[in-house]
GROMACS .gro file of N, CA and C in nm:
model
  525
    1UNK      N    1   2.941  -2.353  -1.693
    1UNK     CA    2   2.825  -2.331  -1.636
    1UNK      C    3   2.771  -2.181  -1.695
    2UNK      N    4   2.834  -2.085  -1.710
    2UNK     CA    5   2.798  -1.967  -1.767
    2UNK      C    6   2.747  -1.991  -1.914
    3UNK      N    7   2.810  -2.066  -1.977
    3UNK     CA    8   2.753  -2.099  -2.142
    3UNK      C    9   2.604  -2.159  -2.121
    4UNK      N   10   2.600  -2.252  -2.030
    4UNK     CA   11   2.462  -2.319  -2.043
    4UNK      C   12   2.353  -2.228  -1.993
    5UNK      N   13   2.405  -2.141  -1.893
    5UNK     CA   14   2.296  -2.061  -1.830
    5UNK      C   15   2.266  -1.940  -1.930
    6UNK      N   16   2.340  -1.911  -2.039
    6UNK     CA   17   2.317  -1.837  -2.147
    6UNK      C   18   2.229  -1.899  -2.246
    7UNK      N   19   2.259  -2.019  -2.261
    7UNK     CA   20   2.170  -2.097  -2.358
    7UNK      C   21   2.032  -2.099  -2.289
    8UNK      N   22   2.022  -2.120  -2.163
    8UNK     CA   23   1.873  -2.125  -2.107
    8UNK      C   24   1.804  -2.002  -2.117
    9UNK      N   25   1.899  -1.881  -2.099
    9UNK     CA   26   1.827  -1.754  -2.129
    9UNK      C   27   1.777  -1.725  -2.267
   10UNK      N   28   1.829  -1.801  -2.355
   10UNK     CA   29   1.809  -1.790  -2.507
   10UNK      C   30   1.671  -1.881  -2.552
   11UNK      N   31   1.692  -1.995  -2.473
   11UNK     CA   32   1.583  -2.087  -2.489
   11UNK      C   33   1.550  -2.167  -2.382
   12UNK      N   34   1.449  -2.115  -2.309
   12UNK     CA   35   1.389  -2.149  -2.169
   12UNK      C   36   1.361  -2.314  -2.192
   13UNK      N   37   1.411  -2.388  -2.064
   13UNK     CA   38   1.382  -2.512  -2.045
   13UNK      C   39   1.452  -2.617  -2.177
   14UNK      N   40   1.564  -2.567  -2.209
   14UNK     CA   41   1.624  -2.652  -2.338
   14UNK      C   42   1.689  -2.779  -2.264
   15UNK      N   43   1.623  -2.896  -2.280
   15UNK     CA   44   1.667  -3.028  -2.185
   15UNK      C   45   1.828  -3.045  -2.189
   16UNK      N   46   1.902  -3.037  -2.308
   16UNK     CA   47   2.023  -3.053  -2.317
   16UNK      C   48   2.097  -2.940  -2.225
   17UNK      N   49   2.058  -2.836  -2.219
   17UNK     CA   50   2.153  -2.735  -2.129
   17UNK      C   51   2.088  -2.739  -1.978
   18UNK      N   52   1.983  -2.786  -1.952
   18UNK     CA   53   1.961  -2.827  -1.801
   18UNK      C   54   2.054  -2.945  -1.769
   19UNK      N   55   2.067  -3.051  -1.851
   19UNK     CA   56   2.134  -3.149  -1.808
   19UNK      C   57   2.268  -3.103  -1.794
   20UNK      N   58   2.329  -3.057  -1.876
   20UNK     CA   59   2.464  -3.020  -1.890
   20UNK      C   60   2.480  -2.916  -1.775
   21UNK      N   61   2.419  -2.832  -1.747
   21UNK     CA   62   2.414  -2.717  -1.650
   21UNK      C   63   2.422  -2.802  -1.509
   22UNK      N   64   2.343  -2.890  -1.476
   22UNK     CA   65   2.349  -2.989  -1.374
   22UNK      C   66   2.480  -3.052  -1.368
   23UNK      N   67   2.530  -3.113  -1.447
   23UNK     CA   68   2.662  -3.187  -1.463
   23UNK      C   69   2.774  -3.070  -1.409
   24UNK      N   70   2.762  -2.961  -1.463
   24UNK     CA   71   2.861  -2.849  -1.434
   24UNK      C   72   2.854  -2.797  -1.284
   25UNK      N   73   2.741  -2.807  -1.220
   25UNK     CA   74   2.696  -2.792  -1.073
   25UNK      C   75   2.748  -2.918  -0.997
   26UNK      N   76   2.736  -3.004  -1.036
   26UNK     CA   77   2.771  -3.142  -0.982
   26UNK      C   78   2.920  -3.145  -0.969
   27UNK      N   79   2.985  -3.115  -1.063
   27UNK     CA   80   3.145  -3.102  -1.059
   27UNK      C   81   3.180  -3.010  -0.962
   28UNK      N   82   3.118  -2.919  -0.925
   28UNK     CA   83   3.153  -2.794  -0.846
   28UNK      C   84   3.108  -2.839  -0.691
   29UNK      N   85   3.070  -2.940  -0.695
   29UNK     CA   86   2.991  -2.990  -0.550
   29UNK      C   87   2.878  -2.906  -0.516
   30UNK      N   88   2.812  -2.864  -0.603
   30UNK     CA   89   2.693  -2.768  -0.561
   30UNK      C   90   2.568  -2.860  -0.589
   31UNK      N   91   2.555  -2.971  -0.502
   31UNK     CA   92   2.473  -3.086  -0.529
   31UNK      C   93   2.321  -3.034  -0.540
   32UNK      N   94   2.274  -2.949  -0.438
   32UNK     CA   95   2.144  -2.921  -0.456
   32UNK      C   96   2.110  -2.835  -0.547
   33UNK      N   97   2.176  -2.758  -0.615
   33UNK     CA   98   2.154  -2.689  -0.730
   33UNK      C   99   2.150  -2.778  -0.854
   34UNK      N  100   2.239  -2.898  -0.863
   34UNK     CA  101   2.251  -2.994  -0.967
   34UNK      C  102   2.118  -3.066  -0.949
   35UNK      N  103   2.085  -3.097  -0.833
   35UNK     CA  104   1.954  -3.203  -0.815
   35UNK      C  105   1.848  -3.124  -0.886
   36UNK      N  106   1.837  -3.010  -0.861
   36UNK     CA  107   1.711  -2.918  -0.944
   36UNK      C  108   1.715  -2.936  -1.091
   37UNK      N  109   1.858  -2.931  -1.150
   37UNK     CA  110   1.874  -2.920  -1.294
   37UNK      C  111   1.855  -3.054  -1.349
   38UNK      N  112   1.889  -3.164  -1.271
   38UNK     CA  113   1.868  -3.292  -1.327
   38UNK      C  114   1.735  -3.346  -1.303
   39UNK      N  115   1.661  -3.292  -1.217
   39UNK     CA  116   1.507  -3.325  -1.211
   39UNK      C  117   1.430  -3.262  -1.328
   40UNK      N  118   1.467  -3.118  -1.348
   40UNK     CA  119   1.403  -3.046  -1.448
   40UNK      C  120   1.425  -3.117  -1.593
   41UNK      N  121   1.571  -3.173  -1.604
   41UNK     CA  122   1.589  -3.234  -1.735
   41UNK      C  123   1.511  -3.368  -1.751
   42UNK      N  124   1.510  -3.448  -1.646
   42UNK     CA  125   1.436  -3.572  -1.635
   42UNK      C  126   1.290  -3.562  -1.700
   43UNK      N  127   1.228  -3.434  -1.636
   43UNK     CA  128   1.094  -3.415  -1.648
   43UNK      C  129   1.065  -3.352  -1.778
   44UNK      N  130   1.155  -3.261  -1.839
   44UNK     CA  131   1.133  -3.202  -1.977
   44UNK      C  132   1.187  -3.274  -2.110
   45UNK      N  133   1.284  -3.365  -2.082
   45UNK     CA  134   1.343  -3.450  -2.199
   45UNK      C  135   1.247  -3.550  -2.269
   46UNK      N  136   1.230  -3.528  -2.380
   46UNK     CA  137   1.136  -3.659  -2.429
   46UNK      C  138   1.219  -3.786  -2.446
   47UNK      N  139   1.354  -3.783  -2.462
   47UNK     CA  140   1.442  -3.906  -2.485
   47UNK      C  141   1.475  -3.972  -2.371
   48UNK      N  142   1.427  -4.095  -2.377
   48UNK     CA  143   1.426  -4.188  -2.265
   48UNK      C  144   1.553  -4.215  -2.195
   49UNK      N  145   1.644  -4.208  -2.271
   49UNK     CA  146   1.788  -4.264  -2.240
   49UNK      C  147   1.852  -4.139  -2.173
   50UNK      N  148   1.807  -4.017  -2.224
   50UNK     CA  149   1.869  -3.906  -2.134
   50UNK      C  150   1.788  -3.881  -2.006
   51UNK      N  151   1.665  -3.899  -2.008
   51UNK     CA  152   1.607  -3.902  -1.882
   51UNK      C  153   1.674  -4.008  -1.796
   52UNK      N  154   1.704  -4.123  -1.840
   52UNK     CA  155   1.753  -4.225  -1.755
   52UNK      C  156   1.912  -4.182  -1.696
   53UNK      N  157   1.969  -4.119  -1.774
   53UNK     CA  158   2.099  -4.048  -1.738
   53UNK      C  159   2.064  -3.945  -1.622
   54UNK      N  160   1.967  -3.859  -1.662
   54UNK     CA  161   1.929  -3.752  -1.574
   54UNK      C  162   1.896  -3.801  -1.420
   55UNK      N  163   1.837  -3.912  -1.408
   55UNK     CA  164   1.807  -3.980  -1.296
   55UNK      C  165   1.905  -4.052  -1.233
   56UNK      N  166   2.003  -4.093  -1.328
   56UNK     CA  167   2.134  -4.149  -1.265
   56UNK      C  168   2.213  -4.055  -1.196
   57UNK      N  169   2.220  -3.926  -1.270
   57UNK     CA  170   2.320  -3.823  -1.199
   57UNK      C  171   2.232  -3.766  -1.080
   58UNK      N  172   2.090  -3.757  -1.098
   58UNK     CA  173   2.016  -3.712  -0.966
   58UNK      C  174   2.055  -3.778  -0.846
   59UNK      N  175   2.068  -3.952  -0.880
   59UNK     CA  176   2.090  -4.016  -0.762
   59UNK      C  177   2.226  -4.011  -0.722
   60UNK      N  178   2.326  -3.978  -0.796
   60UNK     CA  179   2.454  -3.958  -0.763
   60UNK      C  180   2.468  -3.820  -0.673
   61UNK      N  181   2.393  -3.719  -0.704
   61UNK     CA  182   2.402  -3.597  -0.626
   61UNK      C  183   2.327  -3.641  -0.496
   62UNK      N  184   2.215  -3.705  -0.486
   62UNK     CA  185   2.152  -3.773  -0.365
   62UNK      C  186   2.269  -3.819  -0.262
   63UNK      N  187   2.341  -3.900  -0.332
   63UNK     CA  188   2.448  -3.984  -0.287
   63UNK      C  189   2.551  -3.905  -0.214
   64UNK      N  190   2.584  -3.815  -0.281
   64UNK     CA  191   2.683  -3.723  -0.232
   64UNK      C  192   2.670  -3.648  -0.108
   65UNK      N  193   2.519  -3.646  -0.112
   65UNK     CA  194   2.482  -3.555  -0.004
   65UNK      C  195   2.430  -3.661   0.131
   66UNK      N  196   2.447  -3.786   0.099
   66UNK     CA  197   2.415  -3.876   0.192
   66UNK      C  198   2.262  -3.881   0.201
   67UNK      N  199   2.188  -3.855   0.114
   67UNK     CA  200   2.039  -3.891   0.116
   67UNK      C  201   2.022  -4.015   0.027
   68UNK      N  202   2.036  -4.123   0.104
   68UNK     CA  203   2.040  -4.250   0.059
   68UNK      C  204   1.907  -4.289  -0.003
   69UNK      N  205   1.794  -4.273   0.065
   69UNK     CA  206   1.679  -4.315   0.016
   69UNK      C  207   1.629  -4.252  -0.083
   70UNK      N  208   1.648  -4.108  -0.129
   70UNK     CA  209   1.628  -4.019  -0.216
   70UNK      C  210   1.725  -4.090  -0.349
   71UNK      N  211   1.822  -4.133  -0.324
   71UNK     CA  212   1.928  -4.195  -0.427
   71UNK      C  213   1.886  -4.310  -0.466
   72UNK      N  214   1.837  -4.386  -0.385
   72UNK     CA  215   1.770  -4.525  -0.432
   72UNK      C  216   1.642  -4.492  -0.503
   73UNK      N  217   1.567  -4.428  -0.488
   73UNK     CA  218   1.456  -4.379  -0.561
   73UNK      C  219   1.490  -4.325  -0.698
   74UNK      N  220   1.589  -4.235  -0.707
   74UNK     CA  221   1.633  -4.194  -0.819
   74UNK      C  222   1.687  -4.286  -0.915
   75UNK      N  223   1.765  -4.387  -0.881
   75UNK     CA  224   1.830  -4.487  -0.950
   75UNK      C  225   1.723  -4.580  -0.998
   76UNK      N  226   1.626  -4.617  -0.914
   76UNK     CA  227   1.515  -4.710  -0.955
   76UNK      C  228   1.443  -4.645  -1.074
   77UNK      N  229   1.423  -4.499  -1.077
   77UNK     CA  230   1.348  -4.443  -1.181
   77UNK      C  231   1.428  -4.445  -1.312
   78UNK      N  232   1.564  -4.431  -1.299
   78UNK     CA  233   1.661  -4.445  -1.419
   78UNK      C  234   1.646  -4.579  -1.467
   79UNK      N  235   1.656  -4.694  -1.380
   79UNK     CA  236   1.661  -4.815  -1.422
   79UNK      C  237   1.499  -4.860  -1.497
   80UNK      N  238   1.400  -4.790  -1.456
   80UNK     CA  239   1.288  -4.804  -1.524
   80UNK      C  240   1.262  -4.785  -1.672
   81UNK      N  241   1.377  -4.671  -1.693
   81UNK     CA  242   1.362  -4.610  -1.816
   81UNK      C  243   1.498  -4.694  -1.930
   82UNK      N  244   1.591  -4.733  -1.834
   82UNK     CA  245   1.699  -4.795  -1.903
   82UNK      C  246   1.765  -4.925  -1.812
   83UNK      N  247   1.665  -5.026  -1.828
   83UNK     CA  248   1.698  -5.138  -1.732
   83UNK      C  249   1.843  -5.183  -1.750
   84UNK      N  250   1.925  -5.179  -1.864
   84UNK     CA  251   2.032  -5.232  -1.873
   84UNK      C  252   2.170  -5.147  -1.817
   85UNK      N  253   2.130  -5.049  -1.774
   85UNK     CA  254   2.238  -4.935  -1.731
   85UNK      C  255   2.300  -5.005  -1.593
   86UNK      N  256   2.425  -5.069  -1.612
   86UNK     CA  257   2.516  -5.120  -1.540
   86UNK      C  258   2.533  -5.025  -1.408
   87UNK      N  259   2.573  -4.910  -1.469
   87UNK     CA  260   2.605  -4.804  -1.352
   87UNK      C  261   2.524  -4.784  -1.262
   88UNK      N  262   2.373  -4.778  -1.288
   88UNK     CA  263   2.256  -4.735  -1.219
   88UNK      C  264   2.250  -4.858  -1.136
   89UNK      N  265   2.260  -4.970  -1.183
   89UNK     CA  266   2.238  -5.104  -1.106
   89UNK      C  267   2.356  -5.099  -0.983
   90UNK      N  268   2.483  -5.085  -1.025
   90UNK     CA  269   2.581  -5.078  -0.911
   90UNK      C  270   2.561  -4.989  -0.813
   91UNK      N  271   2.521  -4.847  -0.865
   91UNK     CA  272   2.498  -4.745  -0.753
   91UNK      C  273   2.358  -4.766  -0.679
   92UNK      N  274   2.260  -4.821  -0.729
   92UNK     CA  275   2.149  -4.871  -0.676
   92UNK      C  276   2.187  -4.973  -0.543
   93UNK      N  277   2.285  -5.066  -0.571
   93UNK     CA  278   2.329  -5.155  -0.486
   93UNK      C  279   2.405  -5.096  -0.374
   94UNK      N  280   2.484  -4.993  -0.424
   94UNK     CA  281   2.572  -4.920  -0.320
   94UNK      C  282   2.498  -4.830  -0.231
   95UNK      N  283   2.380  -4.771  -0.281
   95UNK     CA  284   2.301  -4.681  -0.201
   95UNK      C  285   2.207  -4.764  -0.108
   96UNK      N  286   2.159  -4.872  -0.166
   96UNK     CA  287   2.109  -4.966  -0.094
   96UNK      C  288   2.179  -4.996   0.057
   97UNK      N  289   2.314  -5.040   0.031
   97UNK     CA  290   2.405  -5.093   0.138
   97UNK      C  291   2.398  -4.966   0.241
   98UNK      N  292   2.434  -4.860   0.192
   98UNK     CA  293   2.445  -4.745   0.267
   98UNK      C  294   2.322  -4.698   0.354
   99UNK      N  295   2.218  -4.718   0.295
   99UNK     CA  296   2.090  -4.691   0.377
   99UNK      C  297   2.070  -4.795   0.475
  100UNK      N  298   2.091  -4.930   0.454
  100UNK     CA  299   2.081  -5.017   0.528
  100UNK      C  300   2.181  -5.010   0.679
  101UNK      N  301   2.317  -4.970   0.628
  101UNK     CA  302   2.410  -4.926   0.732
  101UNK      C  303   2.349  -4.802   0.828
  102UNK      N  304   2.294  -4.710   0.746
  102UNK     CA  305   2.263  -4.591   0.852
  102UNK      C  306   2.135  -4.628   0.925
  103UNK      N  307   2.061  -4.728   0.860
  103UNK     CA  308   1.958  -4.755   0.969
  103UNK      C  309   1.999  -4.827   1.076
  104UNK      N  310   2.091  -4.937   1.053
  104UNK     CA  311   2.155  -5.003   1.160
  104UNK      C  312   2.212  -4.907   1.260
  105UNK      N  313   2.297  -4.821   1.230
  105UNK     CA  314   2.363  -4.719   1.312
  105UNK      C  315   2.238  -4.642   1.384
  106UNK      N  316   2.143  -4.610   1.345
  106UNK     CA  317   2.031  -4.546   1.410
  106UNK      C  318   1.980  -4.620   1.506
  107UNK      N  319   1.950  -4.746   1.483
  107UNK     CA  320   1.899  -4.842   1.571
  107UNK      C  321   1.994  -4.888   1.690
  108UNK      N  322   2.138  -4.872   1.647
  108UNK     CA  323   2.236  -4.894   1.757
  108UNK      C  324   2.243  -4.782   1.836
  109UNK      N  325   2.221  -4.664   1.804
  109UNK     CA  326   2.223  -4.542   1.892
  109UNK      C  327   2.102  -4.550   1.950
  110UNK      N  328   1.962  -4.589   1.914
  110UNK     CA  329   1.852  -4.595   1.974
  110UNK      C  330   1.860  -4.680   2.081
  111UNK      N  331   1.934  -4.814   2.077
  111UNK     CA  332   1.944  -4.924   2.180
  111UNK      C  333   2.027  -4.868   2.291
  112UNK      N  334   2.122  -4.816   2.250
  112UNK     CA  335   2.239  -4.740   2.345
  112UNK      C  336   2.173  -4.630   2.435
  113UNK      N  337   2.091  -4.544   2.378
  113UNK     CA  338   2.019  -4.441   2.444
  113UNK      C  339   1.908  -4.518   2.549
  114UNK      N  340   1.842  -4.632   2.498
  114UNK     CA  341   1.777  -4.691   2.597
  114UNK      C  342   1.841  -4.731   2.724
  115UNK      N  343   1.965  -4.810   2.690
  115UNK     CA  344   2.045  -4.842   2.788
  115UNK      C  345   2.102  -4.766   2.883
  116UNK      N  346   2.132  -4.640   2.844
  116UNK     CA  347   2.178  -4.513   2.895
  116UNK      C  348   2.064  -4.472   3.005
  117UNK      N  349   1.949  -4.478   2.955
  117UNK     CA  350   1.840  -4.424   3.030
  117UNK      C  351   1.797  -4.514   3.134
  118UNK      N  352   1.821  -4.668   3.110
  118UNK     CA  353   1.790  -4.763   3.219
  118UNK      C  354   1.889  -4.766   3.322
  119UNK      N  355   2.025  -4.729   3.274
  119UNK     CA  356   2.136  -4.721   3.360
  119UNK      C  357   2.134  -4.603   3.466
  120UNK      N  358   2.059  -4.500   3.410
  120UNK     CA  359   2.029  -4.388   3.497
  120UNK      C  360   1.938  -4.401   3.600
  121UNK      N  361   1.826  -4.477   3.536
  121UNK     CA  362   1.707  -4.501   3.617
  121UNK      C  363   1.776  -4.587   3.742
  122UNK      N  364   1.839  -4.703   3.712
  122UNK     CA  365   1.889  -4.799   3.811
  122UNK      C  366   1.979  -4.723   3.907
  123UNK      N  367   2.069  -4.620   3.861
  123UNK     CA  368   2.127  -4.536   3.955
  123UNK      C  369   2.054  -4.445   4.047
  124UNK      N  370   1.954  -4.384   3.989
  124UNK     CA  371   1.864  -4.322   4.068
  124UNK      C  372   1.798  -4.411   4.181
  125UNK      N  373   1.744  -4.513   4.130
  125UNK     CA  374   1.680  -4.609   4.207
  125UNK      C  375   1.766  -4.627   4.324
  126UNK      N  376   1.898  -4.693   4.288
  126UNK     CA  377   1.995  -4.718   4.421
  126UNK      C  378   2.017  -4.594   4.507
  127UNK      N  379   2.035  -4.485   4.464
  127UNK     CA  380   2.061  -4.364   4.526
  127UNK      C  381   1.912  -4.349   4.618
  128UNK      N  382   1.800  -4.343   4.547
  128UNK     CA  383   1.675  -4.338   4.644
  128UNK      C  384   1.686  -4.431   4.768
  129UNK      N  385   1.724  -4.548   4.728
  129UNK     CA  386   1.739  -4.666   4.827
  129UNK      C  387   1.820  -4.633   4.950
  130UNK      N  388   1.941  -4.579   4.900
  130UNK     CA  389   2.067  -4.563   5.015
  130UNK      C  390   1.964  -4.422   5.092
  131UNK      N  391   1.929  -4.340   5.019
  131UNK     CA  392   1.862  -4.239   5.093
  131UNK      C  393   1.758  -4.290   5.214
  132UNK      N  394   1.689  -4.387   5.149
  132UNK     CA  395   1.551  -4.431   5.243
  132UNK      C  396   1.634  -4.504   5.355
  133UNK      N  397   1.724  -4.586   5.337
  133UNK     CA  398   1.802  -4.663   5.435
  133UNK      C  399   1.878  -4.589   5.550
  134UNK      N  400   1.940  -4.462   5.479
  134UNK     CA  401   1.976  -4.382   5.583
  134UNK      C  402   1.898  -4.318   5.672
  135UNK      N  403   1.793  -4.269   5.624
  135UNK     CA  404   1.675  -4.210   5.716
  135UNK      C  405   1.630  -4.305   5.798
  136UNK      N  406   1.600  -4.444   5.761
  136UNK     CA  407   1.561  -4.530   5.837
  136UNK      C  408   1.653  -4.551   5.958
  137UNK      N  409   1.781  -4.570   5.934
  137UNK     CA  410   1.899  -4.588   6.032
  137UNK      C  411   1.887  -4.471   6.132
  138UNK      N  412   1.870  -4.359   6.074
  138UNK     CA  413   1.894  -4.237   6.151
  138UNK      C  414   1.751  -4.226   6.259
  139UNK      N  415   1.641  -4.282   6.227
  139UNK     CA  416   1.506  -4.284   6.303
  139UNK      C  417   1.546  -4.415   6.394
  140UNK      N  418   1.601  -4.521   6.344
  140UNK     CA  419   1.633  -4.629   6.453
  140UNK      C  420   1.727  -4.593   6.546
  141UNK      N  421   1.824  -4.474   6.520
  141UNK     CA  422   1.941  -4.462   6.600
  141UNK      C  423   1.881  -4.361   6.709
  142UNK      N  424   1.771  -4.286   6.665
  142UNK     CA  425   1.685  -4.182   6.762
  142UNK      C  426   1.616  -4.298   6.870
  143UNK      N  427   1.548  -4.385   6.796
  143UNK     CA  428   1.473  -4.468   6.884
  143UNK      C  429   1.546  -4.551   6.978
  144UNK      N  430   1.661  -4.593   6.952
  144UNK     CA  431   1.745  -4.691   7.031
  144UNK      C  432   1.829  -4.598   7.139
  145UNK      N  433   1.842  -4.447   7.145
  145UNK     CA  434   1.892  -4.394   7.233
  145UNK      C  435   1.852  -4.393   7.357
  146UNK      N  436   1.935  -4.455   7.464
  146UNK     CA  437   1.903  -4.470   7.591
  146UNK      C  438   1.856  -4.596   7.623
  147UNK      N  439   1.867  -4.694   7.528
  147UNK     CA  440   1.814  -4.830   7.537
  147UNK      C  441   1.923  -4.903   7.499
  148UNK      N  442   1.939  -5.004   7.580
  148UNK     CA  443   2.043  -5.119   7.549
  148UNK      C  444   2.178  -5.071   7.564
  149UNK      N  445   2.281  -5.151   7.500
  149UNK     CA  446   2.397  -5.148   7.503
  149UNK      C  447   2.458  -5.055   7.359
  150UNK      N  448   2.541  -4.965   7.380
  150UNK     CA  449   2.581  -4.868   7.280
  150UNK      C  450   2.672  -4.976   7.163
  151UNK      N  451   2.720  -5.066   7.173
  151UNK     CA  452   2.804  -5.160   7.111
  151UNK      C  453   2.707  -5.233   7.004
  152UNK      N  454   2.603  -5.288   7.063
  152UNK     CA  455   2.495  -5.349   6.995
  152UNK      C  456   2.438  -5.245   6.896
  153UNK      N  457   2.412  -5.124   6.924
  153UNK     CA  458   2.365  -4.995   6.833
  153UNK      C  459   2.444  -4.991   6.702
  154UNK      N  460   2.591  -4.976   6.780
  154UNK     CA  461   2.683  -4.957   6.645
  154UNK      C  462   2.686  -5.070   6.551
  155UNK      N  463   2.668  -5.184   6.603
  155UNK     CA  464   2.689  -5.301   6.518
  155UNK      C  465   2.568  -5.304   6.419
  156UNK      N  466   2.449  -5.266   6.472
  156UNK     CA  467   2.327  -5.267   6.407
  156UNK      C  468   2.295  -5.154   6.311
  157UNK      N  469   2.397  -5.041   6.333
  157UNK     CA  470   2.395  -4.929   6.244
  157UNK      C  471   2.476  -4.965   6.118
  158UNK      N  472   2.609  -5.033   6.146
  158UNK     CA  473   2.714  -5.077   6.037
  158UNK      C  474   2.614  -5.184   5.936
  159UNK      N  475   2.567  -5.275   6.006
  159UNK     CA  476   2.486  -5.376   5.920
  159UNK      C  477   2.372  -5.301   5.842
  160UNK      N  478   2.320  -5.211   5.893
  160UNK     CA  479   2.178  -5.153   5.833
  160UNK      C  480   2.233  -5.058   5.712
  161UNK      N  481   2.368  -5.012   5.709
  161UNK     CA  482   2.416  -4.909   5.603
  161UNK      C  483   2.471  -4.996   5.489
  162UNK      N  484   2.475  -5.137   5.494
  162UNK     CA  485   2.489  -5.181   5.356
  162UNK      C  486   2.388  -5.168   5.255
  163UNK      N  487   2.424  -5.095   5.147
  163UNK     CA  488   2.344  -5.067   5.038
  163UNK      C  489   2.259  -5.191   4.989
  164UNK      N  490   2.137  -5.172   4.963
  164UNK     CA  491   2.025  -5.250   4.908
  164UNK      C  492   1.997  -5.239   4.768
  165UNK      N  493   2.023  -5.331   4.686
  165UNK     CA  494   2.019  -5.330   4.538
  165UNK      C  495   1.885  -5.357   4.508
  166UNK      N  496   1.817  -5.299   4.400
  166UNK     CA  497   1.693  -5.354   4.345
  166UNK      C  498   1.725  -5.468   4.273
  167UNK      N  499   1.627  -5.546   4.231
  167UNK     CA  500   1.637  -5.669   4.155
  167UNK      C  501   1.715  -5.655   4.027
  168UNK      N  502   1.662  -5.557   3.942
  168UNK     CA  503   1.711  -5.513   3.816
  168UNK      C  504   1.866  -5.477   3.827
  169UNK      N  505   1.902  -5.404   3.928
  169UNK     CA  506   2.031  -5.360   3.936
  169UNK      C  507   2.115  -5.469   3.999
  170UNK      N  508   2.083  -5.568   4.051
  170UNK     CA  509   2.152  -5.691   4.098
  170UNK      C  510   2.189  -5.753   3.980
  171UNK      N  511   2.073  -5.782   3.901
  171UNK     CA  512   2.092  -5.858   3.760
  171UNK      C  513   2.194  -5.798   3.670
  172UNK      N  514   2.189  -5.668   3.663
  172UNK     CA  515   2.271  -5.590   3.586
  172UNK      C  516   2.414  -5.626   3.635
  173UNK      N  517   2.440  -5.595   3.756
  173UNK     CA  518   2.574  -5.591   3.805
  173UNK      C  519   2.629  -5.744   3.801
  174UNK      N  520   2.540  -5.856   3.798
  174UNK     CA  521   2.592  -5.989   3.785
  174UNK      C  522   2.636  -6.029   3.637
  175UNK      N  523   2.555  -5.951   3.556
  175UNK     CA  524   2.599  -5.955   3.413
  175UNK      C  525   2.707  -5.904   3.375
   0.00000   0.00000   0.00000
């Protein structure tokens, strides 16, 4: 890495040094820095095969950071310059599969969040219904004091205290 930096100090934007510096940084798992070097190398080098390799390595850097969409785009750029590059084709397919997997996981998480919110809403609705029933029972109890038989009142209260479920909550419970 130090040698490539010295070469770049002597001759600014030397395409070979940019490419090799990117490789050195990639091997050190300094992917962001490597991405900059590969991008610079792809833009400054006039040789299409070197540009294709730079895009391939740029895709590898993105892939290492789980930036699958960027990796797909980099591999596609490389394949435009060198359509016969088997490694780039393989990596493009792999990055596409990872991108699809990531999108499915996000959709599953979104669905779970929606289900959790609906469950919370149903629980709150049931709680509100129970509170309304208890208030109603309490009011009925006050109205019935001094009227009729106490045994009948107790039976009515016990029957009235059974929780009522909303239609959605009942269907969910049955499922």
